Amino acid sequence: MRYKLTFVVGLAVGYVIGTRAGRERYEQLRKSVREFSQNPAVRNAAESAAQNGRQAAGKAFHAVSEKVGDRLPESVAERVRSLRERGGSGEDDWGTSNT
């Protein structure tokens, strides 16, 4: 529900900005966002956050695996095995490294 509300608020703000400011302001904002996202410091911070998330997910996986053990249904265990095998390629679905 929180994500839906955030999306709707963002949509409303975008609509208001777009109708009041016009195309020129839209292009200016778009250029600013593009420059911000291509900043090396921002990209490094995003990659660092992604890496920390992967590490936390790995720790959580191991903690749950130790506690649950063989009590997982076979369908879930098979899915985990396939994800683990697929994840060994060094890249995730977004083309970023899993290092």
PDB file of N, CA and C in Angstrom:
ATOM      1  N   MET A   1       0.826  -1.190   0.000  1.00  0.00           N
ATOM      2  CA  MET A   1       0.000   0.000   0.000  1.00  0.00           C
ATOM      3  C   MET A   1       0.869   1.251   0.000  1.00  0.00           C
ATOM      4  N   ARG A   2       1.969   1.221   0.763  1.00  0.00           N
ATOM      5  CA  ARG A   2       2.854   2.382   0.836  1.00  0.00           C
ATOM      6  C   ARG A   2       3.447   2.707  -0.525  1.00  0.00           C
ATOM      7  N   TYR A   3       3.801   1.682  -1.286  1.00  0.00           N
ATOM      8  CA  TYR A   3       4.405   1.900  -2.591  1.00  0.00           C
ATOM      9  C   TYR A   3       3.386   2.445  -3.584  1.00  0.00           C
ATOM     10  N   LYS A   4       2.177   1.984  -3.491  1.00  0.00           N
ATOM     11  CA  LYS A   4       1.128   2.510  -4.364  1.00  0.00           C
ATOM     12  C   LYS A   4       0.887   3.980  -4.075  1.00  0.00           C
ATOM     13  N   LEU A   5       0.845   4.320  -2.797  1.00  0.00           N
ATOM     14  CA  LEU A   5       0.630   5.709  -2.410  1.00  0.00           C
ATOM     15  C   LEU A   5       1.789   6.581  -2.897  1.00  0.00           C
ATOM     16  N   THR A   6       3.013   6.103  -2.748  1.00  0.00           N
ATOM     17  CA  THR A   6       4.176   6.847  -3.222  1.00  0.00           C
ATOM     18  C   THR A   6       4.106   7.045  -4.729  1.00  0.00           C
ATOM     19  N   PHE A   7       3.706   6.021  -5.448  1.00  0.00           N
ATOM     20  CA  PHE A   7       3.584   6.122  -6.900  1.00  0.00           C
ATOM     21  C   PHE A   7       2.532   7.149  -7.287  1.00  0.00           C
ATOM     22  N   VAL A   8       1.388   7.103  -6.651  1.00  0.00           N
ATOM     23  CA  VAL A   8       0.304   8.039  -6.971  1.00  0.00           C
ATOM     24  C   VAL A   8       0.723   9.471  -6.658  1.00  0.00           C
ATOM     25  N   VAL A   9       1.391   9.686  -5.523  1.00  0.00           N
ATOM     26  CA  VAL A   9       1.859  11.029  -5.178  1.00  0.00           C
ATOM     27  C   VAL A   9       2.878  11.514  -6.212  1.00  0.00           C
ATOM     28  N   GLY A  10       3.788  10.653  -6.590  1.00  0.00           N
ATOM     29  CA  GLY A  10       4.770  11.013  -7.610  1.00  0.00           C
ATOM     30  C   GLY A  10       4.126  11.338  -8.937  1.00  0.00           C
ATOM     31  N   LEU A  11       3.118  10.578  -9.294  1.00  0.00           N
ATOM     32  CA  LEU A  11       2.385  10.830 -10.528  1.00  0.00           C
ATOM     33  C   LEU A  11       1.689  12.186 -10.475  1.00  0.00           C
ATOM     34  N   ALA A  12       1.073  12.485  -9.351  1.00  0.00           N
ATOM     35  CA  ALA A  12       0.376  13.765  -9.197  1.00  0.00           C
ATOM     36  C   ALA A  12       1.350  14.938  -9.248  1.00  0.00           C
ATOM     37  N   VAL A  13       2.484  14.806  -8.556  1.00  0.00           N
ATOM     38  CA  VAL A  13       3.479  15.880  -8.572  1.00  0.00           C
ATOM     39  C   VAL A  13       4.013  16.077  -9.986  1.00  0.00           C
ATOM     40  N   GLY A  14       4.285  14.999 -10.663  1.00  0.00           N
ATOM     41  CA  GLY A  14       4.758  15.094 -12.048  1.00  0.00           C
ATOM     42  C   GLY A  14       3.750  15.766 -12.953  1.00  0.00           C
ATOM     43  N   TYR A  15       2.503  15.453 -12.762  1.00  0.00           N
ATOM     44  CA  TYR A  15       1.456  16.074 -13.576  1.00  0.00           C
ATOM     45  C   TYR A  15       1.389  17.574 -13.320  1.00  0.00           C
ATOM     46  N   VAL A  16       1.411  17.964 -12.041  1.00  0.00           N
ATOM     47  CA  VAL A  16       1.336  19.384 -11.703  1.00  0.00           C
ATOM     48  C   VAL A  16       2.547  20.138 -12.245  1.00  0.00           C
ATOM     49  N   ILE A  17       3.728  19.584 -12.052  1.00  0.00           N
ATOM     50  CA  ILE A  17       4.939  20.231 -12.568  1.00  0.00           C
ATOM     51  C   ILE A  17       4.861  20.340 -14.086  1.00  0.00           C
ATOM     52  N   GLY A  18       4.429  19.285 -14.721  1.00  0.00           N
ATOM     53  CA  GLY A  18       4.347  19.288 -16.180  1.00  0.00           C
ATOM     54  C   GLY A  18       3.345  20.289 -16.723  1.00  0.00           C
ATOM     55  N   THR A  19       2.212  20.423 -16.078  1.00  0.00           N
ATOM     56  CA  THR A  19       1.200  21.342 -16.600  1.00  0.00           C
ATOM     57  C   THR A  19       1.532  22.793 -16.305  1.00  0.00           C
ATOM     58  N   ARG A  20       2.187  23.053 -15.190  1.00  0.00           N
ATOM     59  CA  ARG A  20       2.503  24.440 -14.842  1.00  0.00           C
ATOM     60  C   ARG A  20       3.787  24.926 -15.494  1.00  0.00           C
ATOM     61  N   ALA A  21       4.791  24.092 -15.557  1.00  0.00           N
ATOM     62  CA  ALA A  21       6.099  24.535 -16.027  1.00  0.00           C
ATOM     63  C   ALA A  21       6.256  24.421 -17.539  1.00  0.00           C
ATOM     64  N   GLY A  22       5.584  23.504 -18.154  1.00  0.00           N
ATOM     65  CA  GLY A  22       5.701  23.338 -19.592  1.00  0.00           C
ATOM     66  C   GLY A  22       6.862  22.446 -19.997  1.00  0.00           C
ATOM     67  N   ARG A  23       7.039  22.357 -21.287  1.00  0.00           N
ATOM     68  CA  ARG A  23       8.027  21.440 -21.864  1.00  0.00           C
ATOM     69  C   ARG A  23       9.469  21.841 -21.541  1.00  0.00           C
ATOM     70  N   GLU A  24       9.755  23.140 -21.542  1.00  0.00           N
ATOM     71  CA  GLU A  24      11.129  23.586 -21.279  1.00  0.00           C
ATOM     72  C   GLU A  24      11.599  23.156 -19.894  1.00  0.00           C
ATOM     73  N   ARG A  25      10.768  23.356 -18.905  1.00  0.00           N
ATOM     74  CA  ARG A  25      11.134  22.976 -17.540  1.00  0.00           C
ATOM     75  C   ARG A  25      11.276  21.462 -17.431  1.00  0.00           C
ATOM     76  N   TYR A  26      10.417  20.735 -18.129  1.00  0.00           N
ATOM     77  CA  TYR A  26      10.501  19.275 -18.132  1.00  0.00           C
ATOM     78  C   TYR A  26      11.856  18.827 -18.686  1.00  0.00           C
ATOM     79  N   GLU A  27      12.259  19.410 -19.796  1.00  0.00           N
ATOM     80  CA  GLU A  27      13.549  19.037 -20.400  1.00  0.00           C
ATOM     81  C   GLU A  27      14.709  19.420 -19.484  1.00  0.00           C
ATOM     82  N   GLN A  28      14.596  20.559 -18.792  1.00  0.00           N
ATOM     83  CA  GLN A  28      15.634  20.977 -17.866  1.00  0.00           C
ATOM     84  C   GLN A  28      15.747  19.987 -16.701  1.00  0.00           C
ATOM     85  N   LEU A  29      14.620  19.590 -16.142  1.00  0.00           N
ATOM     86  CA  LEU A  29      14.625  18.611 -15.051  1.00  0.00           C
ATOM     87  C   LEU A  29      15.181  17.269 -15.519  1.00  0.00           C
ATOM     88  N   ARG A  30      14.789  16.855 -16.703  1.00  0.00           N
ATOM     89  CA  ARG A  30      15.266  15.589 -17.245  1.00  0.00           C
ATOM     90  C   ARG A  30      16.785  15.595 -17.417  1.00  0.00           C
ATOM     91  N   LYS A  31      17.321  16.710 -17.919  1.00  0.00           N
ATOM     92  CA  LYS A  31      18.765  16.833 -18.095  1.00  0.00           C
ATOM     93  C   LYS A  31      19.474  16.778 -16.737  1.00  0.00           C
ATOM     94  N   SER A  32      18.919  17.456 -15.735  1.00  0.00           N
ATOM     95  CA  SER A  32      19.518  17.458 -14.396  1.00  0.00           C
ATOM     96  C   SER A  32      19.540  16.052 -13.806  1.00  0.00           C
ATOM     97  N   VAL A  33      18.447  15.323 -13.961  1.00  0.00           N
ATOM     98  CA  VAL A  33      18.379  13.956 -13.444  1.00  0.00           C
ATOM     99  C   VAL A  33      19.392  13.069 -14.151  1.00  0.00           C
ATOM    100  N   ARG A  34      19.509  13.215 -15.459  1.00  0.00           N
ATOM    101  CA  ARG A  34      20.468  12.412 -16.224  1.00  0.00           C
ATOM    102  C   ARG A  34      21.896  12.704 -15.758  1.00  0.00           C
ATOM    103  N   GLU A  35      22.236  13.987 -15.582  1.00  0.00           N
ATOM    104  CA  GLU A  35      23.577  14.341 -15.119  1.00  0.00           C
ATOM    105  C   GLU A  35      23.843  13.795 -13.716  1.00  0.00           C
ATOM    106  N   PHE A  36      22.848  13.892 -12.856  1.00  0.00           N
ATOM    107  CA  PHE A  36      22.987  13.375 -11.494  1.00  0.00           C
ATOM    108  C   PHE A  36      23.217  11.872 -11.510  1.00  0.00           C
ATOM    109  N   SER A  37      22.441  11.160 -12.297  1.00  0.00           N
ATOM    110  CA  SER A  37      22.553   9.700 -12.305  1.00  0.00           C
ATOM    111  C   SER A  37      23.846   9.217 -12.940  1.00  0.00           C
ATOM    112  N   GLN A  38      24.471  10.035 -13.784  1.00  0.00           N
ATOM    113  CA  GLN A  38      25.717   9.637 -14.417  1.00  0.00           C
ATOM    114  C   GLN A  38      26.946  10.096 -13.639  1.00  0.00           C
ATOM    115  N   ASN A  39      26.745  10.788 -12.533  1.00  0.00           N
ATOM    116  CA  ASN A  39      27.835  11.232 -11.692  1.00  0.00           C
ATOM    117  C   ASN A  39      28.524   9.998 -11.104  1.00  0.00           C
ATOM    118  N   PRO A  40      29.860   9.921 -11.218  1.00  0.00           N
ATOM    119  CA  PRO A  40      30.569   8.748 -10.697  1.00  0.00           C
ATOM    120  C   PRO A  40      30.339   8.504  -9.206  1.00  0.00           C
ATOM    121  N   ALA A  41      30.232   9.559  -8.418  1.00  0.00           N
ATOM    122  CA  ALA A  41      30.004   9.377  -6.981  1.00  0.00           C
ATOM    123  C   ALA A  41      28.642   8.735  -6.731  1.00  0.00           C
ATOM    124  N   VAL A  42      27.641   9.146  -7.485  1.00  0.00           N
ATOM    125  CA  VAL A  42      26.303   8.581  -7.339  1.00  0.00           C
ATOM    126  C   VAL A  42      26.298   7.121  -7.779  1.00  0.00           C
ATOM    127  N   ARG A  43      26.951   6.849  -8.883  1.00  0.00           N
ATOM    128  CA  ARG A  43      27.015   5.470  -9.381  1.00  0.00           C
ATOM    129  C   ARG A  43      27.740   4.563  -8.393  1.00  0.00           C
ATOM    130  N   ASN A  44      28.834   5.069  -7.799  1.00  0.00           N
ATOM    131  CA  ASN A  44      29.568   4.275  -6.805  1.00  0.00           C
ATOM    132  C   ASN A  44      28.709   4.020  -5.573  1.00  0.00           C
ATOM    133  N   ALA A  45      27.976   5.045  -5.139  1.00  0.00           N
ATOM    134  CA  ALA A  45      27.107   4.877  -3.972  1.00  0.00           C
ATOM    135  C   ALA A  45      26.009   3.857  -4.260  1.00  0.00           C
ATOM    136  N   ALA A  46      25.453   3.906  -5.458  1.00  0.00           N
ATOM    137  CA  ALA A  46      24.396   2.951  -5.827  1.00  0.00           C
ATOM    138  C   ALA A  46      24.953   1.530  -5.888  1.00  0.00           C
ATOM    139  N   GLU A  47      26.128   1.371  -6.446  1.00  0.00           N
ATOM    140  CA  GLU A  47      26.740   0.043  -6.522  1.00  0.00           C
ATOM    141  C   GLU A  47      27.082  -0.469  -5.131  1.00  0.00           C
ATOM    142  N   SER A  48      27.564   0.419  -4.270  1.00  0.00           N
ATOM    143  CA  SER A  48      27.881   0.033  -2.896  1.00  0.00           C
ATOM    144  C   SER A  48      26.616  -0.409  -2.158  1.00  0.00           C
ATOM    145  N   ALA A  49      25.538   0.332  -2.347  1.00  0.00           N
ATOM    146  CA  ALA A  49      24.269  -0.040  -1.708  1.00  0.00           C
ATOM    147  C   ALA A  49      23.775  -1.386  -2.229  1.00  0.00           C
ATOM    148  N   ALA A  50      23.921  -1.605  -3.522  1.00  0.00           N
ATOM    149  CA  ALA A  50      23.502  -2.886  -4.101  1.00  0.00           C
ATOM    150  C   ALA A  50      24.349  -4.028  -3.539  1.00  0.00           C
ATOM    151  N   GLN A  51      25.646  -3.792  -3.417  1.00  0.00           N
ATOM    152  CA  GLN A  51      26.540  -4.817  -2.864  1.00  0.00           C
ATOM    153  C   GLN A  51      26.174  -5.131  -1.421  1.00  0.00           C
ATOM    154  N   ASN A  52      25.928  -4.096  -0.633  1.00  0.00           N
ATOM    155  CA  ASN A  52      25.540  -4.311   0.760  1.00  0.00           C
ATOM    156  C   ASN A  52      24.224  -5.079   0.849  1.00  0.00           C
ATOM    157  N   GLY A  53      23.305  -4.780  -0.046  1.00  0.00           N
ATOM    158  CA  GLY A  53      22.032  -5.512  -0.076  1.00  0.00           C
ATOM    159  C   GLY A  53      22.230  -6.976  -0.411  1.00  0.00           C
ATOM    160  N   ARG A  54      23.105  -7.253  -1.382  1.00  0.00           N
ATOM    161  CA  ARG A  54      23.388  -8.650  -1.746  1.00  0.00           C
ATOM    162  C   ARG A  54      24.026  -9.392  -0.575  1.00  0.00           C
ATOM    163  N   GLN A  55      24.945  -8.718   0.127  1.00  0.00           N
ATOM    164  CA  GLN A  55      25.594  -9.354   1.276  1.00  0.00           C
ATOM    165  C   GLN A  55      24.581  -9.640   2.383  1.00  0.00           C
ATOM    166  N   ALA A  56      23.705  -8.671   2.645  1.00  0.00           N
ATOM    167  CA  ALA A  56      22.697  -8.866   3.692  1.00  0.00           C
ATOM    168  C   ALA A  56      21.751 -10.002   3.313  1.00  0.00           C
ATOM    169  N   ALA A  57      21.380 -10.063   2.039  1.00  0.00           N
ATOM    170  CA  ALA A  57      20.497 -11.142   1.585  1.00  0.00           C
ATOM    171  C   ALA A  57      21.189 -12.495   1.726  1.00  0.00           C
ATOM    172  N   GLY A  58      22.479 -12.545   1.419  1.00  0.00           N
ATOM    173  CA  GLY A  58      23.227 -13.785   1.571  1.00  0.00           C
ATOM    174  C   GLY A  58      23.306 -14.234   3.023  1.00  0.00           C
ATOM    175  N   LYS A  59      23.556 -13.291   3.925  1.00  0.00           N
ATOM    176  CA  LYS A  59      23.605 -13.619   5.357  1.00  0.00           C
ATOM    177  C   LYS A  59      22.243 -14.104   5.844  1.00  0.00           C
ATOM    178  N   ALA A  60      21.187 -13.423   5.396  1.00  0.00           N
ATOM    179  CA  ALA A  60      19.836 -13.828   5.802  1.00  0.00           C
ATOM    180  C   ALA A  60      19.521 -15.219   5.272  1.00  0.00           C
ATOM    181  N   PHE A  61      19.930 -15.483   4.032  1.00  0.00           N
ATOM    182  CA  PHE A  61      19.702 -16.806   3.442  1.00  0.00           C
ATOM    183  C   PHE A  61      20.381 -17.890   4.272  1.00  0.00           C
ATOM    184  N   HIS A  62      21.637 -17.658   4.643  1.00  0.00           N
ATOM    185  CA  HIS A  62      22.360 -18.667   5.414  1.00  0.00           C
ATOM    186  C   HIS A  62      21.754 -18.847   6.809  1.00  0.00           C
ATOM    187  N   ALA A  63      21.339 -17.750   7.430  1.00  0.00           N
ATOM    188  CA  ALA A  63      20.731 -17.852   8.755  1.00  0.00           C
ATOM    189  C   ALA A  63      19.429 -18.642   8.694  1.00  0.00           C
ATOM    190  N   VAL A  64      18.621 -18.372   7.690  1.00  0.00           N
ATOM    191  CA  VAL A  64      17.352 -19.094   7.545  1.00  0.00           C
ATOM    192  C   VAL A  64      17.617 -20.558   7.196  1.00  0.00           C
ATOM    193  N   SER A  65      18.581 -20.792   6.312  1.00  0.00           N
ATOM    194  CA  SER A  65      18.906 -22.168   5.919  1.00  0.00           C
ATOM    195  C   SER A  65      19.342 -23.003   7.116  1.00  0.00           C
ATOM    196  N   GLU A  66      20.131 -22.394   8.001  1.00  0.00           N
ATOM    197  CA  GLU A  66      20.586 -23.132   9.182  1.00  0.00           C
ATOM    198  C   GLU A  66      19.433 -23.471  10.113  1.00  0.00           C
ATOM    199  N   LYS A  67      18.499 -22.551  10.260  1.00  0.00           N
ATOM    200  CA  LYS A  67      17.380 -22.778  11.179  1.00  0.00           C
ATOM    201  C   LYS A  67      16.315 -23.694  10.578  1.00  0.00           C
ATOM    202  N   VAL A  68      16.059 -23.545   9.285  1.00  0.00           N
ATOM    203  CA  VAL A  68      14.995 -24.324   8.648  1.00  0.00           C
ATOM    204  C   VAL A  68      15.519 -25.682   8.204  1.00  0.00           C
ATOM    205  N   GLY A  69      16.722 -25.681   7.658  1.00  0.00           N
ATOM    206  CA  GLY A  69      17.346 -26.933   7.248  1.00  0.00           C
ATOM    207  C   GLY A  69      16.564 -27.677   6.187  1.00  0.00           C
ATOM    208  N   ASP A  70      16.329 -28.969   6.430  1.00  0.00           N
ATOM    209  CA  ASP A  70      15.667 -29.829   5.449  1.00  0.00           C
ATOM    210  C   ASP A  70      14.150 -29.738   5.511  1.00  0.00           C
ATOM    211  N   ARG A  71      13.628 -28.846   6.306  1.00  0.00           N
ATOM    212  CA  ARG A  71      12.178 -28.753   6.441  1.00  0.00           C
ATOM    213  C   ARG A  71      11.526 -27.945   5.320  1.00  0.00           C
ATOM    214  N   LEU A  72      12.327 -27.446   4.392  1.00  0.00           N
ATOM    215  CA  LEU A  72      11.766 -26.708   3.263  1.00  0.00           C
ATOM    216  C   LEU A  72      11.034 -27.665   2.324  1.00  0.00           C
ATOM    217  N   PRO A  73       9.906 -27.242   1.774  1.00  0.00           N
ATOM    218  CA  PRO A  73       9.260 -28.069   0.745  1.00  0.00           C
ATOM    219  C   PRO A  73      10.199 -28.217  -0.457  1.00  0.00           C
ATOM    220  N   GLU A  74      10.115 -29.322  -1.131  1.00  0.00           N
ATOM    221  CA  GLU A  74      11.027 -29.600  -2.238  1.00  0.00           C
ATOM    222  C   GLU A  74      10.938 -28.534  -3.335  1.00  0.00           C
ATOM    223  N   SER A  75       9.737 -28.005  -3.594  1.00  0.00           N
ATOM    224  CA  SER A  75       9.595 -26.987  -4.640  1.00  0.00           C
ATOM    225  C   SER A  75      10.379 -25.726  -4.296  1.00  0.00           C
ATOM    226  N   VAL A  76      10.369 -25.348  -3.019  1.00  0.00           N
ATOM    227  CA  VAL A  76      11.116 -24.166  -2.586  1.00  0.00           C
ATOM    228  C   VAL A  76      12.617 -24.451  -2.633  1.00  0.00           C
ATOM    229  N   ALA A  77      13.012 -25.609  -2.174  1.00  0.00           N
ATOM    230  CA  ALA A  77      14.424 -25.974  -2.195  1.00  0.00           C
ATOM    231  C   ALA A  77      14.966 -25.994  -3.624  1.00  0.00           C
ATOM    232  N   GLU A  78      14.181 -26.497  -4.551  1.00  0.00           N
ATOM    233  CA  GLU A  78      14.600 -26.535  -5.958  1.00  0.00           C
ATOM    234  C   GLU A  78      14.749 -25.126  -6.523  1.00  0.00           C
ATOM    235  N   ARG A  79      13.838 -24.244  -6.164  1.00  0.00           N
ATOM    236  CA  ARG A  79      13.915 -22.859  -6.632  1.00  0.00           C
ATOM    237  C   ARG A  79      15.163 -22.174  -6.086  1.00  0.00           C
ATOM    238  N   VAL A  80      15.482 -22.409  -4.833  1.00  0.00           N
ATOM    239  CA  VAL A  80      16.681 -21.820  -4.237  1.00  0.00           C
ATOM    240  C   VAL A  80      17.924 -22.344  -4.937  1.00  0.00           C
ATOM    241  N   ARG A  81      17.954 -23.652  -5.207  1.00  0.00           N
ATOM    242  CA  ARG A  81      19.111 -24.224  -5.908  1.00  0.00           C
ATOM    243  C   ARG A  81      19.273 -23.608  -7.288  1.00  0.00           C
ATOM    244  N   SER A  82      18.173 -23.439  -8.014  1.00  0.00           N
ATOM    245  CA  SER A  82      18.278 -22.873  -9.361  1.00  0.00           C
ATOM    246  C   SER A  82      18.726 -21.422  -9.316  1.00  0.00           C
ATOM    247  N   LEU A  83      18.257 -20.672  -8.328  1.00  0.00           N
ATOM    248  CA  LEU A  83      18.703 -19.283  -8.199  1.00  0.00           C
ATOM    249  C   LEU A  83      20.177 -19.206  -7.838  1.00  0.00           C
ATOM    250  N   ARG A  84      20.610 -20.108  -6.996  1.00  0.00           N
ATOM    251  CA  ARG A  84      22.016 -20.122  -6.598  1.00  0.00           C
ATOM    252  C   ARG A  84      22.893 -20.445  -7.805  1.00  0.00           C
ATOM    253  N   GLU A  85      22.491 -21.411  -8.615  1.00  0.00           N
ATOM    254  CA  GLU A  85      23.264 -21.778  -9.803  1.00  0.00           C
ATOM    255  C   GLU A  85      23.276 -20.644 -10.823  1.00  0.00           C
ATOM    256  N   ARG A  86      22.148 -20.006 -11.016  1.00  0.00           N
ATOM    257  CA  ARG A  86      22.051 -18.914 -11.983  1.00  0.00           C
ATOM    258  C   ARG A  86      22.850 -17.709 -11.510  1.00  0.00           C
ATOM    259  N   GLY A  87      22.915 -17.494 -10.203  1.00  0.00           N
ATOM    260  CA  GLY A  87      23.602 -16.337  -9.652  1.00  0.00           C
ATOM    261  C   GLY A  87      25.104 -16.410  -9.737  1.00  0.00           C
ATOM    262  N   GLY A  88      25.665 -17.504 -10.133  1.00  0.00           N
ATOM    263  CA  GLY A  88      27.107 -17.658 -10.198  1.00  0.00           C
ATOM    264  C   GLY A  88      27.753 -17.014 -11.399  1.00  0.00           C
ATOM    265  N   SER A  89      26.988 -16.353 -12.264  1.00  0.00           N
ATOM    266  CA  SER A  89      27.545 -15.807 -13.493  1.00  0.00           C
ATOM    267  C   SER A  89      28.344 -14.533 -13.275  1.00  0.00           C
ATOM    268  N   GLY A  90      28.195 -13.865 -12.114  1.00  0.00           N
ATOM    269  CA  GLY A  90      28.936 -12.645 -11.874  1.00  0.00           C
ATOM    270  C   GLY A  90      28.151 -11.396 -12.213  1.00  0.00           C
ATOM    271  N   GLU A  91      26.979 -11.527 -12.824  1.00  0.00           N
ATOM    272  CA  GLU A  91      26.136 -10.384 -13.139  1.00  0.00           C
ATOM    273  C   GLU A  91      24.714 -10.685 -12.745  1.00  0.00           C
ATOM    274  N   ASP A  92      24.010  -9.637 -12.319  1.00  0.00           N
ATOM    275  CA  ASP A  92      22.602  -9.828 -11.993  1.00  0.00           C
ATOM    276  C   ASP A  92      21.751  -9.437 -13.202  1.00  0.00           C
ATOM    277  N   ASP A  93      20.422  -9.416 -13.043  1.00  0.00           N
ATOM    278  CA  ASP A  93      19.521  -9.137 -14.153  1.00  0.00           C
ATOM    279  C   ASP A  93      19.639  -7.729 -14.706  1.00  0.00           C
ATOM    280  N   TRP A  94      20.267  -6.826 -13.931  1.00  0.00           N
ATOM    281  CA  TRP A  94      20.387  -5.440 -14.378  1.00  0.00           C
ATOM    282  C   TRP A  94      21.730  -5.156 -15.019  1.00  0.00           C
ATOM    283  N   GLY A  95      22.568  -6.153 -15.127  1.00  0.00           N
ATOM    284  CA  GLY A  95      23.864  -5.970 -15.762  1.00  0.00           C
ATOM    285  C   GLY A  95      24.937  -5.446 -14.832  1.00  0.00           C
ATOM    286  N   THR A  96      24.667  -5.440 -13.531  1.00  0.00           N
ATOM    287  CA  THR A  96      25.684  -5.003 -12.593  1.00  0.00           C
ATOM    288  C   THR A  96      26.385  -6.215 -12.015  1.00  0.00           C
ATOM    289  N   SER A  97      27.585  -6.001 -11.548  1.00  0.00           N
ATOM    290  CA  SER A  97      28.375  -7.135 -11.070  1.00  0.00           C
ATOM    291  C   SER A  97      27.900  -7.576  -9.696  1.00  0.00           C
ATOM    292  N   ASN A  98      28.071  -8.846  -9.423  1.00  0.00           N
ATOM    293  CA  ASN A  98      27.714  -9.426  -8.129  1.00  0.00           C
ATOM    294  C   ASN A  98      28.957  -9.631  -7.275  1.00  0.00           C
ATOM    295  N   THR A  99      29.938  -8.804  -7.444  1.00  0.00           N
ATOM    296  CA  THR A  99      31.184  -8.991  -6.705  1.00  0.00           C
ATOM    297  C   THR A  99      31.139  -8.327  -5.372  1.00  0.00           C
TER     298      THR A  99
END
